[in-house]
């Protein structure tokens, strides 16, 4: 239903999904978005601005297209300015054999004018061609976006939706894209330890130094989600940190243990900051099965 294409790594709407069933599915996605706003249960939707803007009825621009398909924009710019490279009407078609067709984001071919497959782009009509490509690409998923907006307005009043910017809508539906470490810290409780313990200080230091992607991976590891609630009052439960009781295995040989249903993590009492950082990074990267409880140190392979 969507296509995975900064924004080229996001999902875009499939312009070829225009059957009644597909449009109903997009409408249901809009309903889910509305429910997400109402219940503050975020959806993991990684959509570009070209989608969000249409949902709040804001015109999309050339920049939005460039964000998801920079190559096309570069090609159009090169075509418009091709005379700067010594190309004119006499040798243009020796180099350029484009027809009045373009390819949509799903790879399907689209005629820009009737019979476009057999009409050669000429030096004189190159600007017309570029303008048509840009227009078609900006509007290629309008039906799908309208279906989503229709479902969204079943839950959220249209008048209220029109007051939002596209970034505000994205935040309300999906939460903040970058995890706020301080917000998480304010909503953390400790078991068998305190905030001043060395292991806990190591933990917060590591989380602060992690990349935004790694922070999201930590949330998936410990909670099964990739984004935090917007405010403290929206937390359904507190994040809990517990120091893992020492057994027969040295703490430095163990991995953290996550309990996603309880939004909690058990940390071995690592001897150094570097050990905690490396073990935590390994765990969030390689141990993402829900509730990998028990002997977490069995997962660690010293050869890796």
XYZ file of C-alpha atoms in Angstrom:
304
model
C 0.000 0.000 0.000
C 2.944 2.274 0.609
C 6.402 2.614 -0.874
C 9.676 2.975 1.028
C 11.716 5.538 -0.823
C 16.316 12.131 5.729
C 12.817 11.584 3.551
C 14.070 9.053 0.999
C 14.051 6.586 3.875
C 10.380 7.203 4.621
C 7.189 5.653 3.313
C 5.227 7.323 0.528
C 1.705 6.566 -0.653
C 1.366 4.180 -3.583
C -0.164 6.095 -6.524
C -1.308 2.854 -8.150
C -3.414 1.842 -5.133
C -6.606 3.505 -6.318
C -9.161 0.684 -6.293
C -12.163 0.989 -3.982
C -10.631 -1.525 -1.596
C -7.313 0.315 -1.501
C -8.979 3.674 -0.892
C -11.043 2.159 1.946
C -7.811 0.869 3.456
C -6.310 4.344 3.268
C -9.465 5.752 4.848
C -9.104 3.258 7.689
C -5.510 4.407 8.137
C -6.906 7.904 8.622
C -9.291 6.558 11.273
C -6.340 4.969 13.052
C -4.511 8.306 12.942
C -7.514 10.000 14.514
C -7.716 7.348 17.226
C -4.009 7.811 17.862
C -4.570 11.528 18.456
C -7.562 10.900 20.715
C -5.955 8.159 22.809
C -2.328 9.407 22.680
C -1.186 5.986 21.545
C 1.303 6.830 18.813
C 1.600 5.105 15.458
C 4.976 4.225 14.023
C 4.363 5.986 10.688
C 7.458 7.366 9.010
C 5.885 9.563 6.336
C 7.433 12.504 4.437
C 6.167 16.069 4.352
C 4.525 15.523 0.962
C 1.996 13.254 2.717
C 1.448 15.196 5.961
C 0.904 18.479 4.109
C -1.938 17.004 2.073
C -3.590 15.758 5.254
C -3.802 19.315 6.636
C -4.760 20.712 3.221
C -1.522 22.631 2.693
C -0.088 22.914 -0.852
C 2.881 20.676 -1.554
C 5.947 22.227 -3.142
C 8.909 21.312 -5.275
C 10.974 20.970 -2.102
C 8.658 18.238 -0.826
C 9.232 16.264 -4.027
C 12.972 16.836 -3.810
C 12.950 15.416 -0.276
C 11.798 12.029 -1.539
C 13.211 12.041 -5.090
C 16.223 14.326 -5.385
C 17.420 12.539 -8.523
C 14.318 13.545 -10.488
C 14.641 17.191 -9.478
C 18.331 17.203 -10.416
C 17.537 15.721 -13.824
C 14.835 18.307 -14.461
C 17.163 21.143 -13.462
C 19.893 19.795 -15.731
C 17.406 19.555 -18.584
C 16.167 23.127 -18.131
C 19.728 24.481 -18.018
C 21.203 22.193 -20.646
C 22.137 25.172 -22.845
C 24.834 26.018 -20.291
C 26.601 22.857 -21.402
C 26.669 23.930 -25.028
C 23.531 22.061 -26.061
C 21.042 23.809 -28.388
C 18.132 22.918 -30.649
C 20.539 21.525 -33.237
C 22.062 18.774 -31.112
C 19.533 18.433 -28.255
C 17.907 15.242 -29.524
C 21.278 13.688 -30.285
C 21.712 13.609 -26.503
C 18.175 13.565 -25.094
C 15.704 10.906 -26.198
C 13.051 11.448 -23.527
C 9.372 11.082 -24.401
C 6.458 12.862 -22.719
C 6.162 10.194 -20.046
C 7.380 9.961 -16.472
C 7.640 7.271 -13.824
C 5.716 7.549 -10.570
C 7.148 6.646 -7.187
C 5.986 3.028 -7.558
C 7.776 2.718 -10.908
C 4.647 2.804 -13.070
C 4.747 4.734 -16.330
C 2.514 7.765 -16.775
C 1.828 9.730 -19.975
C 2.188 13.461 -19.411
C 0.096 14.307 -22.497
C -2.175 12.178 -24.685
C 0.030 9.962 -26.802
C 3.055 11.028 -24.783
C 4.825 7.727 -25.369
C 5.380 8.684 -28.976
C 6.108 12.405 -28.525
C 9.774 13.318 -28.267
C 10.852 16.065 -25.886
C 12.459 18.847 -27.912
C 14.719 21.710 -26.938
C 11.799 24.143 -27.242
C 9.444 22.006 -25.143
C 11.873 20.938 -22.440
C 10.486 23.475 -19.920
C 6.947 22.244 -20.589
C 8.100 18.667 -20.027
C 9.814 19.543 -16.739
C 6.749 21.430 -15.503
C 4.447 18.503 -16.320
C 6.708 15.979 -14.591
C 6.832 18.093 -11.452
C 3.064 18.643 -11.438
C 2.249 14.975 -11.937
C 4.699 13.803 -9.284
C 3.393 16.311 -6.726
C -0.194 15.198 -7.329
C 0.372 11.480 -7.919
C -1.022 10.373 -4.538
C -3.764 12.961 -4.079
C -6.580 10.365 -4.107
C -4.853 8.284 -1.469
C -4.170 11.316 0.730
C -7.787 12.465 0.384
C -8.946 9.029 1.539
C -6.706 9.213 4.605
C -7.946 12.721 5.379
C -11.545 11.517 5.028
C -10.941 8.832 7.654
C -9.068 11.261 9.878
C -11.957 13.740 9.875
C -14.311 11.000 11.077
C -12.460 11.182 14.397
C -10.970 14.686 14.438
C -13.155 17.681 13.464
C -12.098 19.062 10.101
C -12.008 22.603 11.451
C -9.516 21.571 14.107
C -7.444 19.616 11.602
C -7.156 22.683 9.388
C -5.641 24.653 12.278
C -2.675 22.296 12.521
C 0.613 22.540 10.683
C 1.859 19.355 9.073
C 4.587 19.028 11.694
C 2.046 19.363 14.501
C -0.117 16.656 12.959
C 2.869 14.345 12.607
C 3.775 14.884 16.268
C 0.201 14.270 17.447
C -0.031 11.031 15.459
C 3.514 9.702 15.829
C 5.095 11.519 18.773
C 8.431 13.285 18.722
C 10.890 11.646 16.310
C 13.867 12.161 18.657
C 13.636 10.661 22.122
C 13.865 13.238 24.911
C 16.282 11.651 27.390
C 15.429 14.188 30.097
C 11.692 13.441 29.748
C 12.417 9.728 30.124
C 14.615 10.440 33.144
C 11.834 12.423 34.809
C 9.542 9.423 34.405
C 11.918 6.756 35.678
C 11.776 4.892 38.969
C 14.556 2.789 40.470
C 14.504 -0.601 42.166
C 17.341 -1.867 44.364
C 19.333 1.200 43.302
C 19.222 4.984 43.230
C 19.782 7.680 40.636
C 23.187 8.396 42.178
C 24.551 4.864 41.768
C 27.501 4.633 39.405
C 25.799 2.108 37.120
C 22.781 4.401 36.779
C 24.988 7.390 35.967
C 26.732 5.242 33.355
C 23.335 4.334 31.877
C 22.099 7.914 31.474
C 25.427 9.010 30.067
C 25.279 6.261 27.441
C 21.678 7.020 26.507
C 22.486 10.715 26.146
C 25.426 9.966 23.857
C 23.488 7.485 21.706
C 22.340 8.590 18.263
C 18.606 9.336 17.763
C 18.259 5.976 16.004
C 19.895 4.149 18.910
C 17.608 5.882 21.390
C 14.599 4.672 19.419
C 16.108 1.192 19.399
C 16.419 1.364 23.179
C 12.716 2.204 23.496
C 11.804 -0.729 21.256
C 14.042 -2.948 23.351
C 12.610 -1.894 26.710
C 9.008 -1.007 25.769
C 8.239 -2.261 22.273
C 7.710 1.314 21.045
C 9.956 3.693 19.134
C 8.735 7.054 20.511
C 7.970 8.535 23.919
C 4.701 10.188 24.952
C 4.683 13.951 24.504
C 4.417 14.859 28.201
C 4.859 13.230 31.602
C 1.092 12.995 32.153
C 0.794 10.876 29.003
C 3.022 8.069 30.333
C 0.796 5.029 31.006
C 3.503 3.646 33.292
C 6.906 4.666 34.600
C 10.175 3.515 33.095
C 11.892 1.289 35.659
C 15.577 0.505 36.106
C 16.713 -2.314 38.358
C 20.217 -3.504 39.108
C 20.478 -7.145 38.120
C 21.428 -9.303 41.069
C 24.845 -10.843 40.726
C 24.864 -14.577 40.198
C 27.585 -16.997 39.251
C 28.503 -14.991 36.160
C 30.531 -11.797 36.305
C 28.388 -8.723 35.526
C 30.742 -7.640 32.745
C 29.901 -10.886 30.917
C 26.140 -10.267 31.025
C 23.695 -8.314 28.918
C 20.857 -6.084 30.143
C 17.458 -7.762 30.473
C 14.333 -5.943 29.238
C 10.706 -6.534 30.270
C 8.699 -4.756 27.587
C 5.314 -5.369 29.225
C 6.502 -3.492 32.306
C 8.678 -0.872 30.574
C 11.628 -1.979 32.685
C 15.250 -2.955 32.323
C 17.584 -4.915 34.566
C 21.171 -3.682 34.383
C 24.170 -5.729 35.492
C 26.511 -3.735 37.725
C 29.141 -3.079 35.075
C 32.624 -2.083 36.166
C 33.189 0.679 33.590
C 31.174 3.092 31.516
C 32.564 1.637 28.275
C 31.383 -1.849 29.231
C 27.852 -0.658 29.966
C 27.713 1.379 26.765
C 28.917 -1.494 24.581
C 26.690 -4.140 26.204
C 23.625 -1.901 26.060
C 24.293 -1.038 22.416
C 24.715 -4.717 21.584
C 21.487 -5.627 23.382
C 19.321 -2.992 21.678
C 20.784 -3.917 18.295
C 20.716 -7.706 18.466
C 18.129 -8.637 21.120
C 14.863 -7.106 19.947
C 12.569 -10.061 20.527
C 9.828 -9.075 22.982
C 10.775 -9.948 26.546
C 14.050 -11.786 26.045
C 14.003 -12.693 29.703
C 16.130 -15.076 31.675
C 19.819 -15.716 31.117
C 20.603 -12.724 28.931
C 24.310 -13.368 29.152
C 23.799 -16.553 27.133
C 23.119 -14.368 24.080
C 26.514 -12.688 24.244
C 29.199 -14.164 22.051
C 32.716 -13.084 22.942
C 33.861 -13.851 19.407
C 31.678 -11.060 17.949
